[in-house]
Each structure stands twice: as structure tokens, then as C-alpha cells.
mmCIF file of C-alpha atoms and ligand atoms in Angstrom:
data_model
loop_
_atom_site.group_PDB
_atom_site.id
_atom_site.type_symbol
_atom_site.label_atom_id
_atom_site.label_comp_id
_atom_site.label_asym_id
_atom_site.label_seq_id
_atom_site.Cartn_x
_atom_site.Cartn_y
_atom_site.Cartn_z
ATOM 1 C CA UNK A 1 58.224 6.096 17.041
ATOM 2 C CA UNK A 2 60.772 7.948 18.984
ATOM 3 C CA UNK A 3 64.188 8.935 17.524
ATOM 4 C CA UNK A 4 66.731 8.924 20.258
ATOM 5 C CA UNK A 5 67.940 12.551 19.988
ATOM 6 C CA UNK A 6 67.497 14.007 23.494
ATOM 7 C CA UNK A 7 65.164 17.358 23.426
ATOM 8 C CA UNK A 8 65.322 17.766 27.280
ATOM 9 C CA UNK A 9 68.076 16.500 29.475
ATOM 10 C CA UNK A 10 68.226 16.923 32.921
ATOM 11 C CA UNK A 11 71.151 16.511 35.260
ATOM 12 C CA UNK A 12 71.640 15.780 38.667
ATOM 13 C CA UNK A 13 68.625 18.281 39.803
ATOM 14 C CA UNK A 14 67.706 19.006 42.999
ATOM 15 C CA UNK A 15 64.829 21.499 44.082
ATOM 16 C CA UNK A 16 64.936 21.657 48.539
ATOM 17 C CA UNK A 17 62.322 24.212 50.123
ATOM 18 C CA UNK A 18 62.479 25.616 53.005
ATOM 19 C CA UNK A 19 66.091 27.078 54.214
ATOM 20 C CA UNK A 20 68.913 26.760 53.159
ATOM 21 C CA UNK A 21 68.713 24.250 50.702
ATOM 22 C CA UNK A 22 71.505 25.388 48.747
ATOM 23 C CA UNK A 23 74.092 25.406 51.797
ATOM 24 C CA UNK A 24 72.297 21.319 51.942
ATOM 25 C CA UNK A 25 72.957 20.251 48.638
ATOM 26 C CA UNK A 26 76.175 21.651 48.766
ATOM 27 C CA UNK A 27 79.277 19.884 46.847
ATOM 28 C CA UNK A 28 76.664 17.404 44.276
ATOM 29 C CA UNK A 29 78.240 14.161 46.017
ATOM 30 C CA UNK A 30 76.512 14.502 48.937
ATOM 31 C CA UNK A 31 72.897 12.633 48.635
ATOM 32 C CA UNK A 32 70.505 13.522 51.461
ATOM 33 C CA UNK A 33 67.990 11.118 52.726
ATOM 34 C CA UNK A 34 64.490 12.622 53.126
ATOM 35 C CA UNK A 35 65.273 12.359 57.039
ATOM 36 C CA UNK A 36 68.113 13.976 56.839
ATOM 37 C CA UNK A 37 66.272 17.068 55.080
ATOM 38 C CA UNK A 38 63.845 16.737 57.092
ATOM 39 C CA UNK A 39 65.779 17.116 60.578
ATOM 40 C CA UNK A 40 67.025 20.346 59.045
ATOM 41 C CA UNK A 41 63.731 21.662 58.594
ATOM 42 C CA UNK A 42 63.728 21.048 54.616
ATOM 43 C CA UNK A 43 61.664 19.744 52.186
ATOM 44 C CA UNK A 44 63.618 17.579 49.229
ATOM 45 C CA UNK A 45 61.028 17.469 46.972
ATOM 46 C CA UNK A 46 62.861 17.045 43.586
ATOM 47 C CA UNK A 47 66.439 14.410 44.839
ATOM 48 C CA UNK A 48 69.401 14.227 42.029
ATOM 49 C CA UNK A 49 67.037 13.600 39.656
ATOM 50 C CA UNK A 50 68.697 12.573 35.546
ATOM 51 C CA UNK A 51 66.251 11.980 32.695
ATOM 52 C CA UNK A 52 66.717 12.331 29.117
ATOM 53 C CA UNK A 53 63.364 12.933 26.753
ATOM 54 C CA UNK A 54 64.130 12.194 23.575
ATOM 55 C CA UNK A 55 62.454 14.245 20.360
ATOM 56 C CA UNK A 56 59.023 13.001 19.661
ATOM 57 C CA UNK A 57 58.722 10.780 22.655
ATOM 58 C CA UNK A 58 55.699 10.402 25.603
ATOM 59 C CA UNK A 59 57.659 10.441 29.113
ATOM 60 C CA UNK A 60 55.332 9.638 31.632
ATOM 61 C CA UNK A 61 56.493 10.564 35.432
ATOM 62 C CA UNK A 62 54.483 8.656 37.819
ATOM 63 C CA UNK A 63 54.468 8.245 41.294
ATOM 64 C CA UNK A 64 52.298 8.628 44.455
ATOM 65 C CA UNK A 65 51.142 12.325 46.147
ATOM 66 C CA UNK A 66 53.484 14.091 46.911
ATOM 67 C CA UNK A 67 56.525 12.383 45.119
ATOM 68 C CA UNK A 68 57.695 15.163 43.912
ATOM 69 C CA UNK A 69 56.327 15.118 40.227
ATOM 70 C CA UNK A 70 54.715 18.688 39.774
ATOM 71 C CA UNK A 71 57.879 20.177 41.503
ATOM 72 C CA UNK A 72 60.358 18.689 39.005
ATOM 73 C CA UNK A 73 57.909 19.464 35.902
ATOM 74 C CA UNK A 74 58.089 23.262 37.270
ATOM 75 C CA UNK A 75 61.619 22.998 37.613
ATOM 76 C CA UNK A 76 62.179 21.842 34.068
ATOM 77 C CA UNK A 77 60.349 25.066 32.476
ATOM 78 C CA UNK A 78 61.823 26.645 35.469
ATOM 79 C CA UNK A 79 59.029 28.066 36.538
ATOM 80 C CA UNK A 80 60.283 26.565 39.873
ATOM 81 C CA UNK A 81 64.195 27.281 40.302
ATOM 82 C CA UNK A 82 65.732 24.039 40.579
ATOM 83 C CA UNK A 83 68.356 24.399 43.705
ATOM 84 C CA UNK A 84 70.981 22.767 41.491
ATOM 85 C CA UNK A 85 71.421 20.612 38.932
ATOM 86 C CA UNK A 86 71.492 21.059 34.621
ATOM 87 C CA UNK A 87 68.695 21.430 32.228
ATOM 88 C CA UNK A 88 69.633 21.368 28.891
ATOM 89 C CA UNK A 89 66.747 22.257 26.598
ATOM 90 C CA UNK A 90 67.873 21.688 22.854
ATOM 91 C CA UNK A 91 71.168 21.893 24.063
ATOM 92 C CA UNK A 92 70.765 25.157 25.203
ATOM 93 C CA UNK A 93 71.414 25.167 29.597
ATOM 94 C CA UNK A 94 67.883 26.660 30.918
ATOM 95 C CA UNK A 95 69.739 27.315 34.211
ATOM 96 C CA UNK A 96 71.883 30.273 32.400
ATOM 97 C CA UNK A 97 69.214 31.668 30.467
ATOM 98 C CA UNK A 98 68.183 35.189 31.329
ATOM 99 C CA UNK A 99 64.285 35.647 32.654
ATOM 100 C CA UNK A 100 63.455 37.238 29.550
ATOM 101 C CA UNK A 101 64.728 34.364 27.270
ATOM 102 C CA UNK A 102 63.072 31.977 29.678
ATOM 103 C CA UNK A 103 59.848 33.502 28.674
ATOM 104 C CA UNK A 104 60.310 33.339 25.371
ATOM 105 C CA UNK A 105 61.184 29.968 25.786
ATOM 106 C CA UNK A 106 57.993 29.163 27.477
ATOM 107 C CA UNK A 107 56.008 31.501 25.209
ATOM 108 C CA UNK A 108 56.985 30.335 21.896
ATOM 109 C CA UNK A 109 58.540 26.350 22.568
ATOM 110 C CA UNK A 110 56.651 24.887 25.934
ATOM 111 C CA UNK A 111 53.003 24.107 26.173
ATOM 112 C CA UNK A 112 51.970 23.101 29.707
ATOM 113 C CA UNK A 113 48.227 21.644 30.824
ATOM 114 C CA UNK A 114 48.679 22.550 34.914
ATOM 115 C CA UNK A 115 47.415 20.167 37.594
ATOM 116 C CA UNK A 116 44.550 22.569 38.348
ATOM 117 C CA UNK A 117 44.104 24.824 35.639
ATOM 118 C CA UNK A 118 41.616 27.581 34.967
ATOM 119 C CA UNK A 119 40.013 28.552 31.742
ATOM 120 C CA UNK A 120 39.369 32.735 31.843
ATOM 121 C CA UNK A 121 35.413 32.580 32.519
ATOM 122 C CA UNK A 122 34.730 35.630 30.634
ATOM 123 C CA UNK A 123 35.555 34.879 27.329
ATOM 124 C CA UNK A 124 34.597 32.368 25.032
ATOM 125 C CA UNK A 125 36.388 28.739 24.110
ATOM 126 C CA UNK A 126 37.783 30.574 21.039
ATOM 127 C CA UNK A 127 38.715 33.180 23.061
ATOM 128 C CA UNK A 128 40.684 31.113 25.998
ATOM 129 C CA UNK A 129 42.155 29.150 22.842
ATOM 130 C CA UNK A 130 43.608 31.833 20.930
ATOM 131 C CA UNK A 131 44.853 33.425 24.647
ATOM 132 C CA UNK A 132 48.171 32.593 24.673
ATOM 133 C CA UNK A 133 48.574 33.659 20.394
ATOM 134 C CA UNK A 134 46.950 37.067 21.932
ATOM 135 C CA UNK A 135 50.177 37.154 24.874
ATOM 136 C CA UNK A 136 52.550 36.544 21.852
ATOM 137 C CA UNK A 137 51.035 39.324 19.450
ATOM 138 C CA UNK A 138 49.824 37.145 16.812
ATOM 139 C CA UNK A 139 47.568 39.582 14.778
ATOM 140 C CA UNK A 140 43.286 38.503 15.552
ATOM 141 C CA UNK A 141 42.682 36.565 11.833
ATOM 142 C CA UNK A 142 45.466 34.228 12.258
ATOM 143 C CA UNK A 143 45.390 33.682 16.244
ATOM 144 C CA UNK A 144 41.585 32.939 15.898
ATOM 145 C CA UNK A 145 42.212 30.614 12.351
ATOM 146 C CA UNK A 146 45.041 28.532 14.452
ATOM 147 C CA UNK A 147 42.712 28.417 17.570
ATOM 148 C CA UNK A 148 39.529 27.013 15.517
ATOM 149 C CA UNK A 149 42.038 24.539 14.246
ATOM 150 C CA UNK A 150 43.156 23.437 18.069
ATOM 151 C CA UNK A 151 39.354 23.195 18.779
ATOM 152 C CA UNK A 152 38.706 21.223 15.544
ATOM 153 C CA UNK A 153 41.895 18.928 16.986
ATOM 154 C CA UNK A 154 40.231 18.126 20.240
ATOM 155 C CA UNK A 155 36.709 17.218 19.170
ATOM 156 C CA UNK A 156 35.434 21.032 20.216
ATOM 157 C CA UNK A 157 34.269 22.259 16.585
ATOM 158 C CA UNK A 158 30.914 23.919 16.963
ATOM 159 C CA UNK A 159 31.636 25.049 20.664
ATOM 160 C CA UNK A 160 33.475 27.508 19.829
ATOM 161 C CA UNK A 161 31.422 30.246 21.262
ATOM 162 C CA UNK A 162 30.323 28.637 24.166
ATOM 163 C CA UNK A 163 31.629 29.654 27.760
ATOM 164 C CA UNK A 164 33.193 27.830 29.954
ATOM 165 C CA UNK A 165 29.966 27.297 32.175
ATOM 166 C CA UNK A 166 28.647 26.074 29.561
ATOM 167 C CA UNK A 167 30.843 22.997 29.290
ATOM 168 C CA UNK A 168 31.210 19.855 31.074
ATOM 169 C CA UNK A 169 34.403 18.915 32.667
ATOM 170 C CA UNK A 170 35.525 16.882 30.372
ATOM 171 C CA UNK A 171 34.759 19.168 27.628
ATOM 172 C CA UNK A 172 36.638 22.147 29.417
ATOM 173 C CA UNK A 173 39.960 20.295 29.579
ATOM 174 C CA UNK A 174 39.668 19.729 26.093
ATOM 175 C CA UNK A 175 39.421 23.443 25.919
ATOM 176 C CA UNK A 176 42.586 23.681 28.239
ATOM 177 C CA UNK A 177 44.448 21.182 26.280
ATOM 178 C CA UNK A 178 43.716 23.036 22.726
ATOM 179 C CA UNK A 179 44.752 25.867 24.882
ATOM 180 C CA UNK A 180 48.095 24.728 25.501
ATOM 181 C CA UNK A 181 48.397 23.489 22.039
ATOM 182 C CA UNK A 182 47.908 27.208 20.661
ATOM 183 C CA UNK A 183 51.349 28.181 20.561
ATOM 184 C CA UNK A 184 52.805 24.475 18.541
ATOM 185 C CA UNK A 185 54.872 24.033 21.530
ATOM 186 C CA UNK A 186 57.584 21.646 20.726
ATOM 187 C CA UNK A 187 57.864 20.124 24.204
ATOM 188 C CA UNK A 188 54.437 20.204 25.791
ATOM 189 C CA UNK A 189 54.059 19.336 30.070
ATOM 190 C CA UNK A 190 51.208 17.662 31.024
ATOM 191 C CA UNK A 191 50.741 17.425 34.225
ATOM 192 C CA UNK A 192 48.027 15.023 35.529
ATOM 193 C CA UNK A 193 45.473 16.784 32.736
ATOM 194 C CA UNK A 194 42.813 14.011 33.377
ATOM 195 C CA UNK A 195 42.643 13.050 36.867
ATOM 196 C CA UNK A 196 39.527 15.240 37.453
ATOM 197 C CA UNK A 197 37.485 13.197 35.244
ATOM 198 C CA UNK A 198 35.527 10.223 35.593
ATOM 199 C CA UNK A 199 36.628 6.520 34.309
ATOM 200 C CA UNK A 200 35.256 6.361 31.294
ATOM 201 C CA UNK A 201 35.453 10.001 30.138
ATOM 202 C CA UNK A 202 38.971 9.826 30.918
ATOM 203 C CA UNK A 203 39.502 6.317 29.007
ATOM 204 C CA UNK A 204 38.103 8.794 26.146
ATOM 205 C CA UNK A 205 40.543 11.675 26.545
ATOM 206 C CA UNK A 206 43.274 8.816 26.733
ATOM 207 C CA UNK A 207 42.418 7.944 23.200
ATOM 208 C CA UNK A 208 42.231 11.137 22.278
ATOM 209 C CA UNK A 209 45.206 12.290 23.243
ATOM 210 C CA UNK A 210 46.768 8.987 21.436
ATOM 211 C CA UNK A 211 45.605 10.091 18.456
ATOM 212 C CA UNK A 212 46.394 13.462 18.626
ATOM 213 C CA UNK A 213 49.846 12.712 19.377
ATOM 214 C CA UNK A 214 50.454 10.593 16.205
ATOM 215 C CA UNK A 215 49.503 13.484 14.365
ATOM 216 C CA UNK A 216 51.430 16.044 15.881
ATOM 217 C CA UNK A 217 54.277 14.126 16.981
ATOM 218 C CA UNK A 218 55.360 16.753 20.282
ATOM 219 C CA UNK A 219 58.043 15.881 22.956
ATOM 220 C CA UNK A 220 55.918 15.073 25.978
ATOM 221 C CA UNK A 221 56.122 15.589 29.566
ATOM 222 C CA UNK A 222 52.785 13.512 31.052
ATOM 223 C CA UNK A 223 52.723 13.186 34.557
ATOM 224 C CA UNK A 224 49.836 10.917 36.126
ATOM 225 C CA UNK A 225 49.593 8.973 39.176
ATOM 226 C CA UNK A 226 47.784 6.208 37.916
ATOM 227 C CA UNK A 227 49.902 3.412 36.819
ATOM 228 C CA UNK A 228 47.115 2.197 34.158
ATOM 229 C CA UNK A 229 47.375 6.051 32.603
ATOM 230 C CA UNK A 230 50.981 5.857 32.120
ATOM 231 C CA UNK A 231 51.216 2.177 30.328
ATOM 232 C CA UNK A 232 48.708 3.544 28.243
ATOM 233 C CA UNK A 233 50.347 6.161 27.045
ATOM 234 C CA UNK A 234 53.845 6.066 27.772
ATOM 235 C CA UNK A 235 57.108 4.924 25.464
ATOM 236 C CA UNK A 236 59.116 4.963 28.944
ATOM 237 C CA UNK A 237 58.110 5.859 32.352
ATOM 238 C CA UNK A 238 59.940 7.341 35.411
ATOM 239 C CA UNK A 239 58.605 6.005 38.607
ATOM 240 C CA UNK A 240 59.496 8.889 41.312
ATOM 241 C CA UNK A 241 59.102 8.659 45.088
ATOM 242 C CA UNK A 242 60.261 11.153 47.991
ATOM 243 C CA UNK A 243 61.680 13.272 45.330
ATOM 244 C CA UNK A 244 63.593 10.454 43.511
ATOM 245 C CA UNK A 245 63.248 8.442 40.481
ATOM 246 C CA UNK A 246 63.279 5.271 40.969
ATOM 247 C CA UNK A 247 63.480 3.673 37.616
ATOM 248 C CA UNK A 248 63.216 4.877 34.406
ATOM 249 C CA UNK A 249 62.286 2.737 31.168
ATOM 250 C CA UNK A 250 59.477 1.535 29.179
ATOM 251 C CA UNK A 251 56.078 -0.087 30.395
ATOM 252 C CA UNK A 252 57.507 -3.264 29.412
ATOM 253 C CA UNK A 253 61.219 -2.513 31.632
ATOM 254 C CA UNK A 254 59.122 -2.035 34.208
ATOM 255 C CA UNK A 255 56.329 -4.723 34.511
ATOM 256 C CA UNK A 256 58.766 -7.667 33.666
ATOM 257 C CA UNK A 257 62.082 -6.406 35.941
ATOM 258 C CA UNK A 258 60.918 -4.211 38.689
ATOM 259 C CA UNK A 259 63.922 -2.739 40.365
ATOM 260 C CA UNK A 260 62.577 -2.006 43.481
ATOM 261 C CA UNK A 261 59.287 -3.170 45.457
ATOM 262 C CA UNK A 262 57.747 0.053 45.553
ATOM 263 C CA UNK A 263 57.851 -0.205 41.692
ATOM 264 C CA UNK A 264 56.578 -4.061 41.905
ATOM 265 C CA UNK A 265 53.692 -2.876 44.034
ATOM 266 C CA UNK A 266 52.379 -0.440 41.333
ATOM 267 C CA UNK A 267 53.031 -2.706 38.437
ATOM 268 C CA UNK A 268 51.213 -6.154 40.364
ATOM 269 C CA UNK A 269 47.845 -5.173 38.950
ATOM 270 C CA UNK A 270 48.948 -4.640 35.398
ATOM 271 C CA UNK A 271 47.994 -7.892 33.073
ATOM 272 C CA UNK A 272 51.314 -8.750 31.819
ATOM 273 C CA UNK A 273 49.854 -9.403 28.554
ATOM 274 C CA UNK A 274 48.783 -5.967 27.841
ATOM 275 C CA UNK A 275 52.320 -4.443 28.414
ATOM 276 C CA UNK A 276 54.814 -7.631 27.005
ATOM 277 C CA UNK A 277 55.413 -7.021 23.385
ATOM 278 C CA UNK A 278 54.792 -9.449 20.411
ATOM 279 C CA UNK A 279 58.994 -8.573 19.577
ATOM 280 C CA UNK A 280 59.753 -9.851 23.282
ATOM 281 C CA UNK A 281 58.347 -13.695 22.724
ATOM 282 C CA UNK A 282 59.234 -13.668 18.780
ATOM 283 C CA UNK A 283 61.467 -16.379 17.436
ATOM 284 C CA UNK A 284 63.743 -16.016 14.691
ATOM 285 C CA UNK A 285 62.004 -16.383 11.159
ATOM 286 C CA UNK A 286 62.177 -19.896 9.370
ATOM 287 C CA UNK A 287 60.672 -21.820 6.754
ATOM 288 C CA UNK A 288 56.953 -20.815 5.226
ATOM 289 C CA UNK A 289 55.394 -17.941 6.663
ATOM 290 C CA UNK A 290 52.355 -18.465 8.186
ATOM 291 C CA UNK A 291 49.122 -16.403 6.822
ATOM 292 C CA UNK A 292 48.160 -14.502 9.755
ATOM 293 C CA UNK A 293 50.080 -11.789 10.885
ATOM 294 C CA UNK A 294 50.026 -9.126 13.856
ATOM 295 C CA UNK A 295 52.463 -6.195 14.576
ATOM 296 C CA UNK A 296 55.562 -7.105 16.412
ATOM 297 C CA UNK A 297 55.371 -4.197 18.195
ATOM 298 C CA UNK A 298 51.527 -4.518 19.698
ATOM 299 C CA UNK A 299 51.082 -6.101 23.212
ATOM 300 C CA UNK A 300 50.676 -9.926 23.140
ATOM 301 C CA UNK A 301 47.127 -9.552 23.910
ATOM 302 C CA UNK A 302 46.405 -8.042 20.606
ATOM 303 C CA UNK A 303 47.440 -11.726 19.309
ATOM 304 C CA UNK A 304 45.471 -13.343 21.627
ATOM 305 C CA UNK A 305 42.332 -13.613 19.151
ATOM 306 C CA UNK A 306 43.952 -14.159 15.973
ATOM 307 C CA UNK A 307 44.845 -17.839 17.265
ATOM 308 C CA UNK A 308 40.976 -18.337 18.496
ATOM 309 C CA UNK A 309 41.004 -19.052 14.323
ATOM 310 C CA UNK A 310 43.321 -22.353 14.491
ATOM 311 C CA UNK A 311 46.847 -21.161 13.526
ATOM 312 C CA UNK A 312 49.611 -22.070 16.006
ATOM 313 C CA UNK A 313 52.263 -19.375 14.771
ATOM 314 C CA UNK A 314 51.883 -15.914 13.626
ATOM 315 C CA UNK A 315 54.021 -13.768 11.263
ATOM 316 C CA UNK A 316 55.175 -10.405 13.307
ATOM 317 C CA UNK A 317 56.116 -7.557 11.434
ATOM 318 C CA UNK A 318 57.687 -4.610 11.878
ATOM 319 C CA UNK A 319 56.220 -0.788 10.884
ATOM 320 C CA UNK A 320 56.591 -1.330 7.396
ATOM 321 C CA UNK A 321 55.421 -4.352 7.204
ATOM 322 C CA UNK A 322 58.275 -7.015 6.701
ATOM 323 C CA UNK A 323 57.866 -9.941 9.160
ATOM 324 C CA UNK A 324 60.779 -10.172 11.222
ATOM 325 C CA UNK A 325 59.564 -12.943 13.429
ATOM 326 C CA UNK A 326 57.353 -15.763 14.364
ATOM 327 C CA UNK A 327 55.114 -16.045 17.569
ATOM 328 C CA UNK A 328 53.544 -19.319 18.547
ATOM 329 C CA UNK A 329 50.660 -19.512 20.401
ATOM 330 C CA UNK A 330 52.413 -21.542 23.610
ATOM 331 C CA UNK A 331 54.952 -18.501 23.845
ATOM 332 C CA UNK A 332 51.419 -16.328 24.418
ATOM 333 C CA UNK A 333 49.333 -18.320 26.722
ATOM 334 C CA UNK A 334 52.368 -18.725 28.963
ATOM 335 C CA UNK A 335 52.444 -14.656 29.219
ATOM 336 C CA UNK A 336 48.768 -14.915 30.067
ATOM 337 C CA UNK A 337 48.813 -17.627 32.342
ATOM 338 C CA UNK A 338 51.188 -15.697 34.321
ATOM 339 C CA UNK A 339 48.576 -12.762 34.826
HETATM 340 N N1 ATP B 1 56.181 25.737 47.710
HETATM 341 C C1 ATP B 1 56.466 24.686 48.499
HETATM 342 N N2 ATP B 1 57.024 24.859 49.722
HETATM 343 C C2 ATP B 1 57.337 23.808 50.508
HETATM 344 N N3 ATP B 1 57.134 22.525 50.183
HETATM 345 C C3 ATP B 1 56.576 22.286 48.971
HETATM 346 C C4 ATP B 1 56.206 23.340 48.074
HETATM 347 N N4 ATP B 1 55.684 22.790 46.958
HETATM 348 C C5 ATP B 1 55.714 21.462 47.146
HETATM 349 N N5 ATP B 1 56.242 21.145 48.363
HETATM 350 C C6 ATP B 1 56.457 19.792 48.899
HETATM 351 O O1 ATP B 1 57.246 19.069 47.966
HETATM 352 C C7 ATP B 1 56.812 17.714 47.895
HETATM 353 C C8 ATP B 1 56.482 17.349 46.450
HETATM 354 O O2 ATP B 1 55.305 18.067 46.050
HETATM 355 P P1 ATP B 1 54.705 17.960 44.587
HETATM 356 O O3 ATP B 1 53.604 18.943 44.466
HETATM 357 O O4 ATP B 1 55.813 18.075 43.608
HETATM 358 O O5 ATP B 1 54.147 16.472 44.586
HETATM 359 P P2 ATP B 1 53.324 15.682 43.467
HETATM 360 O O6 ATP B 1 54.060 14.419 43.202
HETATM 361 O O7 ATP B 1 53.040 16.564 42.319
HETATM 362 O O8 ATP B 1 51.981 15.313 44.245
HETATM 363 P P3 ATP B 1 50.451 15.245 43.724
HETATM 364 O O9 ATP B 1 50.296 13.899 43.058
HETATM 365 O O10 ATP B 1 49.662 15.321 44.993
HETATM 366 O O11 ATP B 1 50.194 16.392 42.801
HETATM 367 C C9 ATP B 1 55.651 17.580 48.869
HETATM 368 O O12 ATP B 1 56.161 17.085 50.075
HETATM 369 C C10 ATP B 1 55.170 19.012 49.032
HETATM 370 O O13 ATP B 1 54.583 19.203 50.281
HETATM 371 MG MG1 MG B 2 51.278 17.304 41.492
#
């Protein structure tokens, strides 16, 4: 679970190419419209954008090509200057930080899987792995030990002296991933690490990365745009288009109070049931508890089976197990009825 302590916060950001977008953002109240950009021969890729991502949290940005959502990734490393705006990393404001504490920052704190990365061809998995340890100065035993440990992590052990030829796609974004997870990096950008891969190889990374993540427990940046991706992985989800976000909340926020169409048209497809939690349809606890139980914070499909046995009302509980509610089986085949 996510604690709510904010690890990244981002203010009012704006990122305009082309020139002269400082003179356009000009005194923050003034708020642009694509056209208007546009008609002055600018790009507003990245528009007054605000998100907090809280410590130990997956934030998913999601929206269609050309949205905007690499742009305001880069700017949050600043790898991209952001044309105005505030990132506070830990507190500390990126946008005052001198280039050579920026690269510490990004050397020693942020991990980032690019879009379209490359692994270095010449050398070996181990080699591309322990890369980035190499950059820092970590000393060959203990760059290589960490590495085989990253490679171990992502289901690569044995491979370790293969080249990257030598792997399949899948395989080498493992590599890139493990990679990116050399350094520990306490806030880690993804940004759309699977979408080269095919359905079912990506279902697998999915899990993968699932279960990596409750191990190592890293504040993440994941940008996709597939809408199944992000409720898969996501505690909240930013929806961006032309350079804004839209809304911002969790899987759940999203599929059951769209604030816009555009985010009703990418949440139609969803099954509600898969996204709706068992705490959303919970009653409040009374009398005997029943014997069968389910997690109140799975999706209601996950109880779906467990009344296939007979009972009418199951006992939700909470991490540690206490039941803190009921859930009757009408509550769930209304969710489901409703797609
Ligand atoms: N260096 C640049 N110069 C000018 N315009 C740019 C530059 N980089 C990006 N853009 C524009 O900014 C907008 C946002 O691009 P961005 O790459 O952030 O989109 P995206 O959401 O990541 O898209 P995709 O899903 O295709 O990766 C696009 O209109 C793009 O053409
Ligand atoms: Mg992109």
C-alpha cells in the first residue's frame, strides 16, 4: 500500500517547443488552448500540468499519441527543461538544482526504462546490467554481485552471458528493466516499457513487474497508452490529452465517475467488475460472520466464484485480516450486470 507522503510533486508545469514559449506562458494565469499555441507556431506539449506521487506508489500516465506523456516524464527528471512550472523531488525544487546535482540525482535516485531503449550490443546482459554501477564507479565485484541480483529479479539467471542478439524481445527488456534497476533508484520512470511486445508476453511482464514491485516497493512513474495496462497496474492514474491531464485518481475514480467523455471513451471497455472494489459495495458488519471470506480490497470479480458455493454474504477483510464488512451476493451481480 501507498503511504501518502508525496516523493514527487509537480506544479503548474508547462513544457512549449518551438519559439518563444516562455514569452507564451508568460504570467502562470494565462492558460493557452492548443490553438492558440498553435497559431503562434508552438507546440504545448506538457499544459499546467499538477500531480503529486506519493512514496511507494504506481502512477500510471495514460493517454493517446502524442498527449504529451514522454515530454512531461522528461521534464520531471529534467532531462527536458520544463518552460515553467515546480518540481519538487523530496522536497528538494529540481528546477534550481545545478546540472551537476541533477546528475547525481539521476545517477544515484532515478531509474528510467525509455520508450525506445537500446541495450549496448557489445557487451554481455551482465555487462549492460552492471552499466550504469560502472558510470557511478562502483568497484567490478560489487557492480557485477548487484547486477546478477537484478538479473536473478527479472527471471534472467543463467543468461547472464548471453548478448543481446541472443535474446528475444521480451527477454531484452527484461534486461533493460534490471538495467534500470541497477542503481536502487528510489523513483523509477517507466515509460511505455512493454508496448513492443506481444499480448501475452506482455500480460507476463505485467505480472512480473507486479511482483517485483511488492518486493521492492519503488515510487513509480509508468506511462502506457493502453487503458487495460494502467488498471492493471496502477493505484491512481492520470489521463493526459493535448498536453493536459485530464483527471487524476484511481482505476476505480475513473471507471465509475468519468469526468470528461474522452475519459468515458477509454474506460467503456473496462468490465466494471474487475476495477470496483469489494470495500465499495461492503455493508457495515452485523450479527454472525459468515465463513467465507475475500479481501475487501480485491476487485468484485475475485468474489464472483466464492458464491458459485451457496453463501449469500461474504466476510471482507482488510490487510491484516480483520473483517470490516459484509458483501452480499445481489450487491455483486448488480456490478456485473452492469458490464
Ligand atoms: N523536440 C520536440 N520538438 C517539437 N515538438 C515536440 C518535441 N518532442 C515532442 N514534441 C511534440 O509534443 C507533443 C507530445 O509528444 P510526446 O512525445 O510527449 O507524446 P506521447 O504522449 O509520449 O506520445 P506517444 O504515445 O506517441 O509516445 C507531440 O505533439 C509532439 O509532436
Ligand atoms: Mg511517448
Amino acid at each position: 500500500m501507498a503511504s501518502s507522503e508525496p516523493k514527487l510533486v509537480c506544479r503548474g508545469v508547462w513544457k512549449i517547443f518551438g519559439a518563444g514559449g516562455k514569452s507564451l506562458v508568460g504570467s502562470s494565469s494565462a492558460r493557452l488552448t492548443s490553438a492558440e499555441l498553435r497559431a503562434a507556431g508552438a507546440v504545448g506539449a506538457v499544459r499546467d500540468v499538477n500531480i503529486e506521487v506519493r512514496e511507494g506508489e504506481i502512477f500510471v500516465i495514460m493517454g493517446l499519441s502524442g498527449s504529451g506523456k514522454s515530454t512531461l516524464v522528461r521534464c520531471l527528471s529534467r532531462l527536458i527543461e520544463p518552460t515553467s512550472g515546480d518540481i519538487l523531488f523530496n522536497g528538494e525544487n529540481l528546477l534550481a538544482a545545478s546540472e551537476a546535482r541533477m546528475i547525481e540525482i539521476r545517477r544515484h535516485q532515478m531509474g528510467m526504462v525509455f520508450q525506445h531503449f537500446a541495450l549496448l550490443p557489445h557487451l554481455t546482459v551482465l555487462a549492460n546490467v552492471a552499466f550504469p554501477l560502472e558510470i557511478q564507479g562502483v568497484e567490478r565485484a560489487a557492480r557485477e554481485e548487484r547486477a546478477r541480483r537484478m538479473i536473478d529479479l527479472v527471471g534472467l539467471a543463467g543468461r547472464e552471458n548471453a548478448f543481446p542478439r541472443e535474446l528475444s524481445g521480451g527477454q531484452q527488456q527484461r534486461v533493460g528493466i534490471a538495467r534500470s534497476l541497477a542503481v536502487e533508484p528510489e523513483l523509477w520512470f517507466l515509460d511505455e516499457p512493454f508496448s513492443a511486445l506481444d499480448p501475452l508476453i506482455r500480460r507476463e511482464m505485467q505480472d512480473e513487474f507486479l511482483r517485483l514491485q511488492s518486493v521492492l516497493r519503488k515510487t513509480i512513474v509508468f506511462i502506457t497508452h493502453d487503458f487495460d495496462e494502467a488498471i492493471r497496474l496502477a493505484d491512481r492514474i492520470a489521463i493526459m490529452k493535448d498536453g493536459e491531464i485530464v483527471q487524476a485518481g484511481t482505476p476505480e475514480d475513473l471507471v465509475l465517475n468519468p469526468a470528461t467523455p474522452y475519459v468515458a471513451e477509454f474506460t467503456r471497455s473496462v468490465a466494471r467488475a474487475k476495477v470496483v472494489k469489494v470495500a465499495t459495495l461492503m455493508r457495515p458488519l452485523n450479527g454472525t460472520l459468515p465463513q467465507a471470506s475475500i479481501r475487501a480490497n480485491a476487485p468484485v470479480a475475485e468474489a464472483a466464484p466464492l458464491f458459485s458455493h451457496g453463501a449469500e454474504t461474504l466476510a471482507a477483510l482488510d490487510g491484516a485480516g480483520i473483517p470490516v464488512g459484509l458483501l452480499d451476493r445481489a450487491a455483486v451481480v448488480d456490478v456485473m450486470m452492469r458490464g
